[in-house]
mmCIF file of C-alpha atoms in Angstrom:
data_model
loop_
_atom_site.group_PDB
_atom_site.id
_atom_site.type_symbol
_atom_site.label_atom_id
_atom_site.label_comp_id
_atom_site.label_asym_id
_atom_site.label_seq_id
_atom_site.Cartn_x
_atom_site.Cartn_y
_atom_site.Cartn_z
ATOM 1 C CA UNK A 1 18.786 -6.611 -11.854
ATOM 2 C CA UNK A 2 21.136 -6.534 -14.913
ATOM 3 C CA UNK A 3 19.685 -6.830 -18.588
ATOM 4 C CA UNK A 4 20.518 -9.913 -20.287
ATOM 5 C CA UNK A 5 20.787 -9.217 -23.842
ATOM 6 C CA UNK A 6 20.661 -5.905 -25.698
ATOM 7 C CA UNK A 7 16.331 -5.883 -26.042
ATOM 8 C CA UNK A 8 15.914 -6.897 -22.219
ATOM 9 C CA UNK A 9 14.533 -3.873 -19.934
ATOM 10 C CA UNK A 10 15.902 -3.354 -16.353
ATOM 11 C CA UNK A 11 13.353 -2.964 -13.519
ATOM 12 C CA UNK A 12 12.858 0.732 -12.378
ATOM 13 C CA UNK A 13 12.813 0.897 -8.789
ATOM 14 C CA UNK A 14 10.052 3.277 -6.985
ATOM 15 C CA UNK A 15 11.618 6.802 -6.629
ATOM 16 C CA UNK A 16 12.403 7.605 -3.204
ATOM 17 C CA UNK A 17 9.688 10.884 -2.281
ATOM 18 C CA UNK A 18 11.353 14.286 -1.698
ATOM 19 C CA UNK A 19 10.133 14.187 2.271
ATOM 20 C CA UNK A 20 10.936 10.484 2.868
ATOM 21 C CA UNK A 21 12.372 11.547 6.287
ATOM 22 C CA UNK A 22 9.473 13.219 8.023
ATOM 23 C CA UNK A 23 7.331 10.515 5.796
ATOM 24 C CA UNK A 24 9.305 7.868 7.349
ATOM 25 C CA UNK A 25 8.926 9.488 11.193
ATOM 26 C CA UNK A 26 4.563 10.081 10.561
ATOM 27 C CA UNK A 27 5.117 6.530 9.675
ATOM 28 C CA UNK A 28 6.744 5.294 12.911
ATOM 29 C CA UNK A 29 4.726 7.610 14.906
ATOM 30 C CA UNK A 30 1.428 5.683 14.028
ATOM 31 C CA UNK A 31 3.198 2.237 15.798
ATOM 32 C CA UNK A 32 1.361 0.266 13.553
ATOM 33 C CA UNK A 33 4.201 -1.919 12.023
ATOM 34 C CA UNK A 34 4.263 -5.394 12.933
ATOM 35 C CA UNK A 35 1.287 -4.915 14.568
ATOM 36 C CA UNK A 36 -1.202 -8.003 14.790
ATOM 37 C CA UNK A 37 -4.621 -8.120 12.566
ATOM 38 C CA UNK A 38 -6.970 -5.834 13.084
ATOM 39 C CA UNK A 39 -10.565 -6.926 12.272
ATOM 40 C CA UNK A 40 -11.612 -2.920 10.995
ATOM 41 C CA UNK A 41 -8.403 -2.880 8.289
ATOM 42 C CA UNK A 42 -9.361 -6.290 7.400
ATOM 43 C CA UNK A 43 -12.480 -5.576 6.628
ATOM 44 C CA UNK A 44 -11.684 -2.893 4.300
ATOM 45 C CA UNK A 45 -9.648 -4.943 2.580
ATOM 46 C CA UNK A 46 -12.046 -7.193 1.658
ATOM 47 C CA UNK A 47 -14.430 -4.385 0.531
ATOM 48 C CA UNK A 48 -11.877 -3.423 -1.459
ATOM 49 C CA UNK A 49 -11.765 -6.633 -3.324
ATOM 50 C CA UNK A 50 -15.366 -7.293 -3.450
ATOM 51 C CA UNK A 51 -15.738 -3.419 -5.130
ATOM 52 C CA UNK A 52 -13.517 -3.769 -7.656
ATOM 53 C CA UNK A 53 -13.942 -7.549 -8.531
ATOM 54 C CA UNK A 54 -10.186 -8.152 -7.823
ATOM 55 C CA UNK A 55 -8.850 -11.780 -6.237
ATOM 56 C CA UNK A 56 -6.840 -9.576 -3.549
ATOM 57 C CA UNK A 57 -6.259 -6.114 -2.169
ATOM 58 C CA UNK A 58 -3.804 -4.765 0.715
ATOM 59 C CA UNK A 59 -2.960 -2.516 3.155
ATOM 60 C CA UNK A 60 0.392 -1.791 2.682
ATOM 61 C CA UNK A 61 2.518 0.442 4.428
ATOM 62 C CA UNK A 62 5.733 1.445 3.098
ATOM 63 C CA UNK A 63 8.992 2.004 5.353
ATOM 64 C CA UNK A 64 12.778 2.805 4.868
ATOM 65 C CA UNK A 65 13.369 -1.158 3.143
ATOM 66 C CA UNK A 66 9.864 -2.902 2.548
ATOM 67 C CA UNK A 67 6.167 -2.929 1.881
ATOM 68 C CA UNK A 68 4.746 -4.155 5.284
ATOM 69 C CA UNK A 69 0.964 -5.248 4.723
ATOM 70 C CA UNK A 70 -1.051 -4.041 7.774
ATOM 71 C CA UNK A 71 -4.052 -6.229 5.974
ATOM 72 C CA UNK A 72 -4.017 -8.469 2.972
ATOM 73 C CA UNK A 73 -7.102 -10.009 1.507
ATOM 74 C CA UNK A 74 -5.897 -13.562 -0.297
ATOM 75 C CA UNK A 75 -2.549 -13.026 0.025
ATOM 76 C CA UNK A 76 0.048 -15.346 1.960
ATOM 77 C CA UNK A 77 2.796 -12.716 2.174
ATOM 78 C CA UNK A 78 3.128 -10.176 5.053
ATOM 79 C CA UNK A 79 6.011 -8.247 3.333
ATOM 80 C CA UNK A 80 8.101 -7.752 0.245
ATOM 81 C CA UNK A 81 10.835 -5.517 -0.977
ATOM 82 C CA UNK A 82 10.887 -2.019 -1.288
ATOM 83 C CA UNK A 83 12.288 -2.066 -4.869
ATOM 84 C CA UNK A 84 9.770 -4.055 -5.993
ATOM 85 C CA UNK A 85 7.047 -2.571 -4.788
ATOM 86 C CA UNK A 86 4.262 -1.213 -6.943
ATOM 87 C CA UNK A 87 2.813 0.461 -3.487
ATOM 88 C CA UNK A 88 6.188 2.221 -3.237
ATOM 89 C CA UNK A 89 5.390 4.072 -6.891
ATOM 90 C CA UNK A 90 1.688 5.072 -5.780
ATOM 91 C CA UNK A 91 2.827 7.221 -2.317
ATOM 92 C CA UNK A 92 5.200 9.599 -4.884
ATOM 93 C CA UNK A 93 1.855 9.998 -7.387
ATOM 94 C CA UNK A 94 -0.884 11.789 -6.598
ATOM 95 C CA UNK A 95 -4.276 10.502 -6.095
ATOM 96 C CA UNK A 96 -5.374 6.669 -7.252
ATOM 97 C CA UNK A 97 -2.316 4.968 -9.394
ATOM 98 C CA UNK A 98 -3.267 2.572 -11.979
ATOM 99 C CA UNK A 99 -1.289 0.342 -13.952
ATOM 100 C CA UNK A 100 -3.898 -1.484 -16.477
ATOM 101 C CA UNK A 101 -1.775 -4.232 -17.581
ATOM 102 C CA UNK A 102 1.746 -4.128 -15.293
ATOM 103 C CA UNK A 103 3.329 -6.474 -18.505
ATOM 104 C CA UNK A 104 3.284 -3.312 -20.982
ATOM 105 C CA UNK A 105 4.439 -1.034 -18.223
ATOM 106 C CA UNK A 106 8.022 -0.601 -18.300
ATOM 107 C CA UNK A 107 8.250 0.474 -14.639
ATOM 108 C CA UNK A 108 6.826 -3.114 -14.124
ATOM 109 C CA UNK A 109 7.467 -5.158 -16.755
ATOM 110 C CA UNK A 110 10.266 -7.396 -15.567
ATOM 111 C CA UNK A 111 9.112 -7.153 -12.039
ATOM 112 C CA UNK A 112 9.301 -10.437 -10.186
ATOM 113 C CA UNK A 113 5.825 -10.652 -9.291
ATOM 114 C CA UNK A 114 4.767 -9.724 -12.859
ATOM 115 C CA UNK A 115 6.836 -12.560 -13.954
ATOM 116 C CA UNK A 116 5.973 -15.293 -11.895
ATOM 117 C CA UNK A 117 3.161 -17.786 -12.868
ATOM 118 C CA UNK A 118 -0.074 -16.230 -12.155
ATOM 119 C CA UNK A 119 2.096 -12.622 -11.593
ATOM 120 C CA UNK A 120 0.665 -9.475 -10.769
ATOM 121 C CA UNK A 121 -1.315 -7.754 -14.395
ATOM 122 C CA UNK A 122 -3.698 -5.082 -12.722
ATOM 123 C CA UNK A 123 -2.826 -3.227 -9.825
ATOM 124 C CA UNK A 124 -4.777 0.483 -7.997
ATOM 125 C CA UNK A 125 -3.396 1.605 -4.947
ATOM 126 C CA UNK A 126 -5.030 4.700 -3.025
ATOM 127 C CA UNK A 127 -2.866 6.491 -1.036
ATOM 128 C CA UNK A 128 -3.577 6.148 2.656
ATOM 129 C CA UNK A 129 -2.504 9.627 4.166
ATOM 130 C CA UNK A 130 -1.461 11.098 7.660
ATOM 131 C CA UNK A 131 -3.188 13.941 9.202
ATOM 132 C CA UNK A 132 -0.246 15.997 8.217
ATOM 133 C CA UNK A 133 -0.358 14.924 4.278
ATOM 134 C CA UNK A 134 2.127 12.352 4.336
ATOM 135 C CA UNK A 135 1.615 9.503 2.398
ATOM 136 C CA UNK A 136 2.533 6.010 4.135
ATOM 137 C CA UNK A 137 1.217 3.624 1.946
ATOM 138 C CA UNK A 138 -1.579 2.777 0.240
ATOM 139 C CA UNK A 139 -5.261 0.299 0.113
ATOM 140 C CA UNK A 140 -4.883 -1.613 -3.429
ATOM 141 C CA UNK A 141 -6.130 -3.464 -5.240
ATOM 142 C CA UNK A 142 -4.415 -6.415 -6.995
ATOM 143 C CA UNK A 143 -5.107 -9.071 -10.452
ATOM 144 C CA UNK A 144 -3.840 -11.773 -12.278
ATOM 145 C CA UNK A 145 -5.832 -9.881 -15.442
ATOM 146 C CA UNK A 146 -4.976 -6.784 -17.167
ATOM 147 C CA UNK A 147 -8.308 -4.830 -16.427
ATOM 148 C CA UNK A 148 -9.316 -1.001 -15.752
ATOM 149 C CA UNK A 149 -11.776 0.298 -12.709
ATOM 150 C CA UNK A 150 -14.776 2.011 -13.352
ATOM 151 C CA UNK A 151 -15.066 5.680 -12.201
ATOM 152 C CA UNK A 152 -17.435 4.408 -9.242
ATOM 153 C CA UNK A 153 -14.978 1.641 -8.397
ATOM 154 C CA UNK A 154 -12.154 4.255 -8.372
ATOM 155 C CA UNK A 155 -14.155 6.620 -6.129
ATOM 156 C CA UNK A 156 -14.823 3.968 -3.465
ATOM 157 C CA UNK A 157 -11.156 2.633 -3.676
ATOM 158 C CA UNK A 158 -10.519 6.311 -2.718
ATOM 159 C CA UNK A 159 -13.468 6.380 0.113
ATOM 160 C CA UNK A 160 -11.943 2.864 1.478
ATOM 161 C CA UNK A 161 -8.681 4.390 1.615
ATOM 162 C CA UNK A 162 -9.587 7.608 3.083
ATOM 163 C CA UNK A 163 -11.676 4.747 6.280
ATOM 164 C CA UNK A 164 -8.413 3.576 6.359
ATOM 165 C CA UNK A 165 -6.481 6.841 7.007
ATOM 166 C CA UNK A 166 -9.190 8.035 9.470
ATOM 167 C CA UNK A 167 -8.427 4.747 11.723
ATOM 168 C CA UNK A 168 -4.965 4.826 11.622
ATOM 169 C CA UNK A 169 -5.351 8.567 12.765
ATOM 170 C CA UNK A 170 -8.051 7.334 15.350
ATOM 171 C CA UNK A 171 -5.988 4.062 16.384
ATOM 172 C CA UNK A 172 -2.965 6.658 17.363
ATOM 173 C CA UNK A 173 -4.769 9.053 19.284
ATOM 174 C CA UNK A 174 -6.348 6.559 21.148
ATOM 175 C CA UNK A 175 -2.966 5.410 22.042
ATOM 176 C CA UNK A 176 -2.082 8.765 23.746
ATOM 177 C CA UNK A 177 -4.722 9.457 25.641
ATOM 178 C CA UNK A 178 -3.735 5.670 27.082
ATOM 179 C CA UNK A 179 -0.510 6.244 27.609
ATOM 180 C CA UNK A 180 -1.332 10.363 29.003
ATOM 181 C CA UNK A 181 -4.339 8.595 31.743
ATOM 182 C CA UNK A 182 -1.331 5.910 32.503
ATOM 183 C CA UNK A 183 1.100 8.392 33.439
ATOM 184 C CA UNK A 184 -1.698 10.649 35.457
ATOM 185 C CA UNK A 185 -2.607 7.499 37.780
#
């Protein structure tokens, strides 16, 4: 994006994280991109939102060029842009990222979906983490209103994110002992 006058602030893009490529491979190891719905992911999701009194909440899982959502909980879109990705900031913090009120961030600020009708104020993404401590993306939580969680809301945020690590780790292993009984028939 290019500023358009001398007050106007330019978007800052998430930074890339210093192990993005064995991120990236954990990532495409867990073969869970473009996968279809999965009734245990959704239904995290929408504990999320019903937690932390939000109108939606995600699981999104960030690769080389996009946010992929794995779950979305009143939410149309199954992807967006890397670049404009608040889930793409939360994998290079540590523990729960907050932004209380995106339109006084200036990561955020002129971010499209913070200024589109109804855009993005409040977001809280937990990072959803490999077995091997590499953070793919993240469960969060999304509103229209600036707003702040409560410490219990931010603990289960973290619980619900930590579920959804534990399947991803369980859905994968699953798939090898398939494939390792396939090849032994």
């Amino acid at each position: 994006m290019q500023s358009t006058g001398a007050n106007a602030t330019e978007m800052i893009k998430p930074p890339i994280p210093e192990n993005e490529t064995e991120r990236l491979k954990a990532l495409y190891e867990l073969e869970i991109l473009d996968t279809k719905e999965e009734r245990v992911f959704d239904g995290l999701t929408s504990l999320a939102a019903y937690i932390c009194k939000t109108p939606m909440a995600l699981i999104s899982l960030v690769d080389a060029n996009r946010q992929w959502f794995k779950s979305r909980y009143n939410l149309s879109e199954t992807e967006t842009s890397r670049d404009v990705s608040f889930c793409a900031h939360a994998i290079v913090h540590n523990g729960t990222f907050t932004v209380a009120d995106a339109t006084k961030d200036e990561r955020f600020a002129d971010n499209p979906f913070v200024t589109a009708d109804n855009g993005v104020r409040f977001y809280a993404g937990s990072p959803v983490v490999t077995p091997d401590g590499y953070k793919v993306g993240t469960l969060c939580v999304v509103d229209q209103v600036a707003r702040e969680l409560s410490v219990g809301q931010l603990a289960a945020l973290r619980e619900l994110s930590f579920q959804v690590s534990s399947h991803l780790e369980l859905r994968q292993k699953i798939k090898i002992l398939t494939r390792t009984a396939a090849t032994k028939q």
